[in-house]
Coordinates of C-alpha atoms in Angstrom, one line a residue:
Chain A
M1 CA 69.0 112.1 106.7
Q2 CA 66.3 110.2 108.6
L3 CA 68.2 106.9 108.8
L4 CA 71.2 108.6 110.5
E5 CA 69.1 110.7 112.8
D6 CA 67.1 107.5 113.9
R7 CA 70.4 105.7 114.5
I8 CA 71.8 108.6 116.6
R9 CA 68.6 108.6 118.7
K10 CA 68.7 104.9 119.1
D11 CA 72.5 104.2 119.7
G12 CA 74.1 107.5 120.4
K13 CA 75.1 108.2 124.0
I14 CA 75.3 111.7 125.5
R15 CA 78.0 112.2 128.0
E16 CA 79.6 115.0 130.0
H17 CA 76.4 116.9 130.7
G18 CA 75.5 117.2 127.0
S19 CA 78.8 118.3 125.6
V20 CA 79.9 114.9 124.1
L21 CA 78.0 112.6 121.7
K22 CA 79.4 109.1 121.6
V23 CA 78.6 107.2 118.4
D24 CA 81.2 104.5 119.0
S25 CA 78.9 101.7 118.3
F26 CA 78.3 102.6 114.7
L27 CA 80.6 105.3 113.4
N28 CA 83.9 105.9 115.1
H29 CA 85.1 102.8 117.0
Q30 CA 82.8 100.2 115.6
I31 CA 81.7 101.1 112.1
D32 CA 78.4 100.0 110.5
V33 CA 79.5 99.8 106.9
D34 CA 75.9 99.4 105.6
L35 CA 75.0 102.7 107.2
C36 CA 78.2 104.2 105.7
N37 CA 77.1 103.0 102.3
E38 CA 73.7 104.7 102.7
M39 CA 75.5 107.9 103.7
G40 CA 77.8 107.5 100.7
K41 CA 74.7 107.3 98.4
E42 CA 73.3 110.5 100.0
F43 CA 76.6 112.4 99.5
F44 CA 76.6 111.2 95.9
R45 CA 73.1 112.5 95.4
L46 CA 74.2 115.9 96.8
F47 CA 77.6 116.2 95.1
G48 CA 77.6 113.6 92.3
G49 CA 77.2 116.2 89.6
E50 CA 80.3 118.1 90.7
G51 CA 83.0 116.1 88.9
I52 CA 84.8 115.2 92.1
T53 CA 88.1 113.5 91.5
K54 CA 89.2 112.9 95.1
I55 CA 87.9 112.5 98.6
L56 CA 90.0 114.1 101.3
T57 CA 89.6 113.3 105.0
I58 CA 91.7 113.2 108.1
E59 CA 92.9 110.2 110.2
A60 CA 91.7 108.4 112.0
S61 CA 87.9 108.1 112.4
G62 CA 87.2 109.8 109.0
I63 CA 89.0 107.2 107.0
G64 CA 86.4 104.5 107.1
I65 CA 83.4 106.6 106.1
A66 CA 85.6 108.3 103.4
C67 CA 86.5 105.0 101.9
I68 CA 82.9 103.9 101.5
V69 CA 81.9 107.3 100.3
A70 CA 84.7 107.2 97.7
Q71 CA 83.3 103.9 96.3
C72 CA 80.0 105.7 95.6
F73 CA 82.0 108.4 93.6
G74 CA 84.5 105.9 92.0
V75 CA 87.4 108.1 93.1
P76 CA 90.4 107.5 95.5
V77 CA 90.5 108.6 99.1
L78 CA 93.3 110.7 100.5
F79 CA 93.7 111.0 104.2
A80 CA 95.7 113.8 105.9
K81 CA 98.1 112.4 108.4
K82 CA 98.6 113.8 111.8
S83 CA 102.3 113.3 112.3
K84 CA 105.4 112.7 110.1
T85 CA 106.2 109.1 109.8
K86 CA 109.0 107.2 108.0
N87 CA 106.5 106.2 105.3
I88 CA 106.2 109.7 103.9
D89 CA 109.1 111.5 102.4
G90 CA 109.4 114.2 99.9
S91 CA 107.4 117.4 100.0
V92 CA 104.1 117.8 101.8
Y93 CA 101.4 120.4 102.3
T94 CA 100.9 121.0 106.1
S95 CA 98.4 123.0 108.2
Q96 CA 98.0 123.5 111.9
V97 CA 94.8 122.3 113.5
H98 CA 93.6 123.0 117.0
S99 CA 91.9 120.2 118.8
F100 CA 89.2 121.5 121.1
T101 CA 88.7 117.9 122.4
H102 CA 92.4 117.6 123.6
G103 CA 93.3 121.3 124.0
T104 CA 96.3 121.0 121.9
D105 CA 97.5 121.8 118.4
Y106 CA 98.6 119.3 115.9
E107 CA 99.9 119.3 112.3
V108 CA 98.2 117.6 109.4
M109 CA 100.0 116.8 106.2
V110 CA 99.3 115.5 102.7
A111 CA 102.0 114.6 100.2
K112 CA 102.1 117.1 97.4
E113 CA 102.1 114.4 94.7
F114 CA 98.5 113.4 95.5
L115 CA 96.7 116.8 95.1
S116 CA 97.1 119.0 92.0
P117 CA 95.2 122.0 90.4
N118 CA 93.5 119.3 88.2
D119 CA 91.7 117.9 91.2
R120 CA 88.2 118.6 92.4
V121 CA 88.0 117.7 96.1
L122 CA 85.2 116.8 98.4
L123 CA 86.1 116.9 102.1
V124 CA 84.5 114.1 104.2
D125 CA 84.5 113.8 108.0
D126 CA 82.5 112.1 110.7
F127 CA 81.9 115.2 112.9
L128 CA 81.8 119.0 112.5
A129 CA 81.8 121.0 115.7
N130 CA 84.2 123.9 115.8
G131 CA 85.4 123.3 112.2
A132 CA 89.1 123.2 113.0
A133 CA 89.9 120.0 111.2
I134 CA 87.9 121.0 108.1
Q135 CA 89.7 124.4 108.1
G136 CA 93.0 122.5 108.1
L137 CA 92.0 120.4 105.2
M138 CA 90.7 123.5 103.3
D139 CA 94.0 125.2 103.8
I140 CA 95.8 122.1 102.3
V141 CA 93.5 122.1 99.3
H142 CA 94.0 125.8 98.7
Q143 CA 97.8 125.3 98.9
S144 CA 97.6 122.6 96.2
G145 CA 95.6 124.8 93.8
A146 CA 92.9 122.1 93.5
D147 CA 89.2 123.1 93.4
L148 CA 87.4 122.6 96.7
V149 CA 83.9 121.5 96.0
G150 CA 82.5 121.2 99.5
A151 CA 82.4 119.2 102.6
G152 CA 80.2 116.2 103.4
I153 CA 79.8 115.7 107.1
C154 CA 78.0 112.9 108.9
I155 CA 77.1 114.7 112.1
E156 CA 77.1 118.5 112.7
K157 CA 76.9 119.9 116.1
A158 CA 75.0 122.9 114.8
F159 CA 75.0 124.5 118.2
Q160 CA 78.7 124.9 117.9
P161 CA 80.1 127.6 115.5
G162 CA 82.1 125.5 112.9
G163 CA 79.3 124.9 110.4
D164 CA 78.2 128.6 110.2
L165 CA 81.7 129.9 110.0
L166 CA 82.6 127.5 107.1
R167 CA 79.4 128.4 105.2
Q168 CA 80.0 132.1 105.8
S169 CA 83.5 131.6 104.3
G170 CA 81.8 130.3 101.1
L171 CA 82.2 126.5 101.6
R172 CA 79.3 124.3 100.6
V173 CA 78.7 122.2 103.7
E174 CA 76.2 119.3 103.6
S175 CA 75.7 117.6 107.0
L176 CA 73.5 114.5 107.1
A177 CA 72.4 115.0 110.7
R178 CA 72.4 118.5 112.2
I179 CA 72.0 118.6 116.0
A180 CA 70.3 121.8 117.2
A181 CA 70.7 120.9 120.9
M182 CA 71.5 117.9 123.1
S183 CA 71.5 117.2 126.8
E184 CA 71.3 114.0 128.9
D185 CA 67.5 114.1 128.3
G186 CA 67.8 113.8 124.5
I187 CA 68.7 115.3 121.2
T188 CA 66.9 117.8 119.0
F189 CA 67.8 117.9 115.3
C190 CA 67.6 121.0 113.1
Chain B
M1 CA 97.2 88.0 94.4
Q2 CA 98.5 89.0 91.0
L3 CA 96.6 92.3 90.9
L4 CA 98.3 93.5 94.1
E5 CA 101.7 92.2 93.3
D6 CA 101.5 94.0 89.9
R7 CA 100.5 97.2 91.6
I8 CA 103.3 97.0 94.2
R9 CA 105.8 96.5 91.4
K10 CA 104.3 99.4 89.4
D11 CA 103.7 102.0 92.2
G12 CA 105.6 100.8 95.3
K13 CA 108.7 102.7 96.2
I14 CA 111.5 101.2 98.0
R15 CA 113.4 103.4 100.4
E16 CA 116.1 103.4 103.0
H17 CA 118.3 100.7 101.3
G18 CA 115.5 98.3 100.9
S19 CA 114.1 98.3 104.4
V20 CA 111.0 100.5 103.7
L21 CA 108.3 99.9 101.1
K22 CA 106.1 102.9 100.4
V23 CA 102.7 102.2 99.1
D24 CA 101.4 105.7 99.8
S25 CA 99.9 106.1 96.3
F26 CA 97.3 103.3 96.6
L27 CA 97.2 101.8 100.1
N28 CA 98.1 104.0 103.1
H29 CA 98.0 107.7 102.3
Q30 CA 96.0 107.8 99.1
I31 CA 93.7 104.6 99.0
D32 CA 92.6 103.0 95.7
V33 CA 89.1 101.8 96.8
D34 CA 88.6 99.7 93.7
L35 CA 91.8 97.7 94.5
C36 CA 90.6 97.4 98.2
N37 CA 87.3 95.9 96.9
E38 CA 89.2 93.3 94.9
M39 CA 91.2 92.5 98.0
G40 CA 88.0 92.3 99.9
K41 CA 86.6 89.8 97.5
E42 CA 89.8 87.7 97.8
F43 CA 89.6 87.7 101.6
F44 CA 86.0 86.6 101.3
R45 CA 87.0 83.8 99.1
L46 CA 89.5 82.7 101.6
F47 CA 87.5 83.3 104.8
G48 CA 83.9 83.5 103.6
G49 CA 82.9 80.1 105.0
E50 CA 84.1 80.8 108.5
G51 CA 81.1 82.5 109.8
I52 CA 82.9 85.8 110.5
T53 CA 80.9 88.3 112.7
K54 CA 83.4 91.2 113.0
I55 CA 86.5 92.6 111.3
L56 CA 89.1 93.9 113.7
T57 CA 91.8 96.3 112.6
I58 CA 94.0 99.0 114.2
E59 CA 94.1 102.7 113.5
A60 CA 94.9 104.4 111.2
S61 CA 96.0 102.8 108.0
G62 CA 94.1 99.6 108.5
I63 CA 90.7 101.3 108.8
G64 CA 90.1 102.0 105.1
I65 CA 90.9 98.5 103.8
A66 CA 89.0 96.9 106.8
C67 CA 85.9 98.9 106.0
I68 CA 85.9 97.8 102.4
V69 CA 86.6 94.2 103.4
A70 CA 83.8 94.3 105.9
Q71 CA 81.4 95.2 103.1
C72 CA 82.3 92.0 101.3
F73 CA 81.5 90.0 104.5
G74 CA 78.4 92.1 105.5
V75 CA 79.7 92.6 109.1
P76 CA 80.9 95.6 111.1
V77 CA 84.4 96.8 111.5
L78 CA 86.0 97.5 114.9
F79 CA 89.2 99.4 115.0
A80 CA 91.5 99.3 118.0
K81 CA 92.5 102.8 119.1
K82 CA 96.0 103.8 120.0
S83 CA 95.2 106.1 122.9
K84 CA 92.5 106.8 125.3
T85 CA 90.3 109.7 124.2
K86 CA 87.3 111.5 125.6
N87 CA 85.0 109.6 123.3
I88 CA 85.6 106.2 124.9
D89 CA 84.5 105.6 128.5
G90 CA 83.7 102.4 130.3
S91 CA 85.8 99.3 130.4
V92 CA 88.2 98.4 127.6
Y93 CA 90.5 95.6 126.6
T94 CA 94.1 96.8 126.2
S95 CA 97.3 95.4 125.0
Q96 CA 100.8 96.8 124.6
V97 CA 102.4 96.9 121.1
H98 CA 106.0 97.6 120.2
S99 CA 106.4 99.8 117.1
F100 CA 109.6 98.8 115.3
T101 CA 109.0 101.7 112.9
H102 CA 109.1 104.3 115.7
G103 CA 111.1 102.4 118.4
T104 CA 108.4 103.0 121.0
D105 CA 105.7 101.1 122.8
Y106 CA 102.0 102.1 122.6
E107 CA 98.8 100.8 124.0
V108 CA 95.8 99.7 121.8
M109 CA 92.3 99.4 123.2
V110 CA 88.9 98.1 122.3
A111 CA 85.7 98.8 124.2
K112 CA 84.6 95.6 125.9
E113 CA 81.0 96.1 124.7
F114 CA 81.9 95.4 121.1
L115 CA 83.6 92.0 121.4
S116 CA 82.0 89.0 123.1
P117 CA 82.5 85.2 123.2
N118 CA 79.7 85.1 120.5
D119 CA 82.0 86.8 118.0
R120 CA 84.1 85.2 115.3
V121 CA 86.8 87.7 114.4
L122 CA 88.9 88.2 111.3
L123 CA 91.9 90.5 111.8
V124 CA 92.7 92.7 108.8
D125 CA 95.8 95.0 108.4
D126 CA 97.7 96.5 105.6
F127 CA 101.1 95.3 106.5
L128 CA 102.7 92.4 108.4
A129 CA 106.4 92.7 109.2
N130 CA 107.3 91.9 112.8
G131 CA 103.8 91.0 113.7
A132 CA 103.6 93.2 116.8
A133 CA 100.3 94.9 115.9
I134 CA 98.6 91.6 115.0
Q135 CA 99.8 90.1 118.3
G136 CA 98.3 93.0 120.2
L137 CA 94.9 92.4 118.4
M138 CA 95.2 88.7 119.1
D139 CA 95.7 89.5 122.8
I140 CA 92.6 91.6 122.8
V141 CA 90.5 88.9 121.0
H142 CA 91.7 86.3 123.5
Q143 CA 90.7 88.6 126.4
S144 CA 87.3 88.9 125.0
G145 CA 86.7 85.2 124.7
A146 CA 85.7 85.6 121.0
D147 CA 86.9 83.1 118.4
L148 CA 89.8 84.2 116.4
V149 CA 89.4 82.9 112.9
G150 CA 92.6 84.3 111.2
A151 CA 94.3 87.4 109.9
G152 CA 93.9 88.8 106.4
I153 CA 97.0 90.8 105.5
C154 CA 97.5 92.9 102.3
I155 CA 101.3 92.9 102.2
E156 CA 103.5 90.6 104.2
K157 CA 107.3 91.3 104.4
A158 CA 108.0 87.5 104.5
F159 CA 111.7 88.3 105.1
Q160 CA 110.8 89.6 108.5
P161 CA 109.8 87.1 111.3
G162 CA 106.1 88.2 112.0
G163 CA 104.3 85.9 109.6
D164 CA 106.2 82.8 110.6
L165 CA 105.8 83.5 114.3
L166 CA 102.1 84.0 114.0
R167 CA 101.6 80.8 111.9
Q168 CA 103.7 78.8 114.4
S169 CA 101.5 80.0 117.1
G170 CA 98.5 78.5 115.3
L171 CA 97.0 81.6 113.7
R172 CA 95.8 81.2 110.1
V173 CA 97.5 84.1 108.2
E174 CA 96.5 84.8 104.6
S175 CA 98.6 87.5 102.9
L176 CA 97.7 88.7 99.5
A177 CA 101.3 89.6 98.6
R178 CA 104.3 88.1 100.3
I179 CA 107.6 89.8 99.7
A180 CA 110.6 87.4 99.8
A181 CA 113.2 90.1 99.3
M182 CA 113.4 93.7 98.3
S183 CA 116.2 96.2 97.5
E184 CA 116.5 99.4 95.6
D185 CA 116.8 97.2 92.5
G186 CA 113.4 95.6 92.9
I187 CA 111.1 93.2 94.7
T188 CA 110.8 89.4 94.7
F189 CA 107.5 87.8 95.7
C190 CA 107.3 84.4 97.4

């Protein structure tokens, strides 16, 4: 998606010798809601014929984009929570996710009452790198018996293995910007 | 706001002998984006003449509603983060927040580059009870030198002290549903 690639070139900041792309100014600290709306329209162009009933994402930075995407589809958002809080009781689906950023494992959970075999689910997230978060969400969808239609990703680090692994497993993955390589000198898109 | 009060009566669940209101089915686990859009329109009716330049909220459950509200105002969202991650570097505004839910303190932070004395800020959050999160956000806005226009809250537990304390401090607080009392028998709105 040209609009997103242009924005990444303009405002993205590459750190830690090319391993980290910061998009804090428009995607995951400050959020440009107009850009998100354009991304939502593009996801709807790609997945709008699939009878999606629910958008599933993971807290925290996926929630904003997912809500705006959900408006384009006219369906609710469900976000997986990273820890058990007082505000969720009853039975939940859980899955373990490894965070490569923080070097730790964490649990994600979704209340069972909000996913059923009648749902057709689109996963949405801001980044795809190693694919661990998306795999956790896939696991939860499979536990629920819902149909998993695919994953809509804003930015895929295509030089990391997550996207290929997910596609090889049969998941339809649509990434609006796919980064082939990045260094402190710049970014190359696929 | 009648629409929100009706939805709370219909789908809210009161737990722990009247101390916890669960709105997981439409506001902070699953999110009804159409309802959020109606709330956004109401916040715009209340604050639309104030020249807002930025919506500030706090992760995680505030992000979704804030993004949809921000669309109504045509401005970006900024969400305060709860811990320092690799993806934020540089200088940040920080404030300590006490969580009455979890009985712990945590730090919230906003990158300095995204708030300036030129900004006019509306705080948005899903719940107001003791007001600790809003006080943390106020502190950050004050550090930045931006103008703080007010706070737009979805659900205020008016039987807890946060709303009164904030209003007494001079903050304009607009809550779309104000709960006067709740028990396992039901809810009374102000």
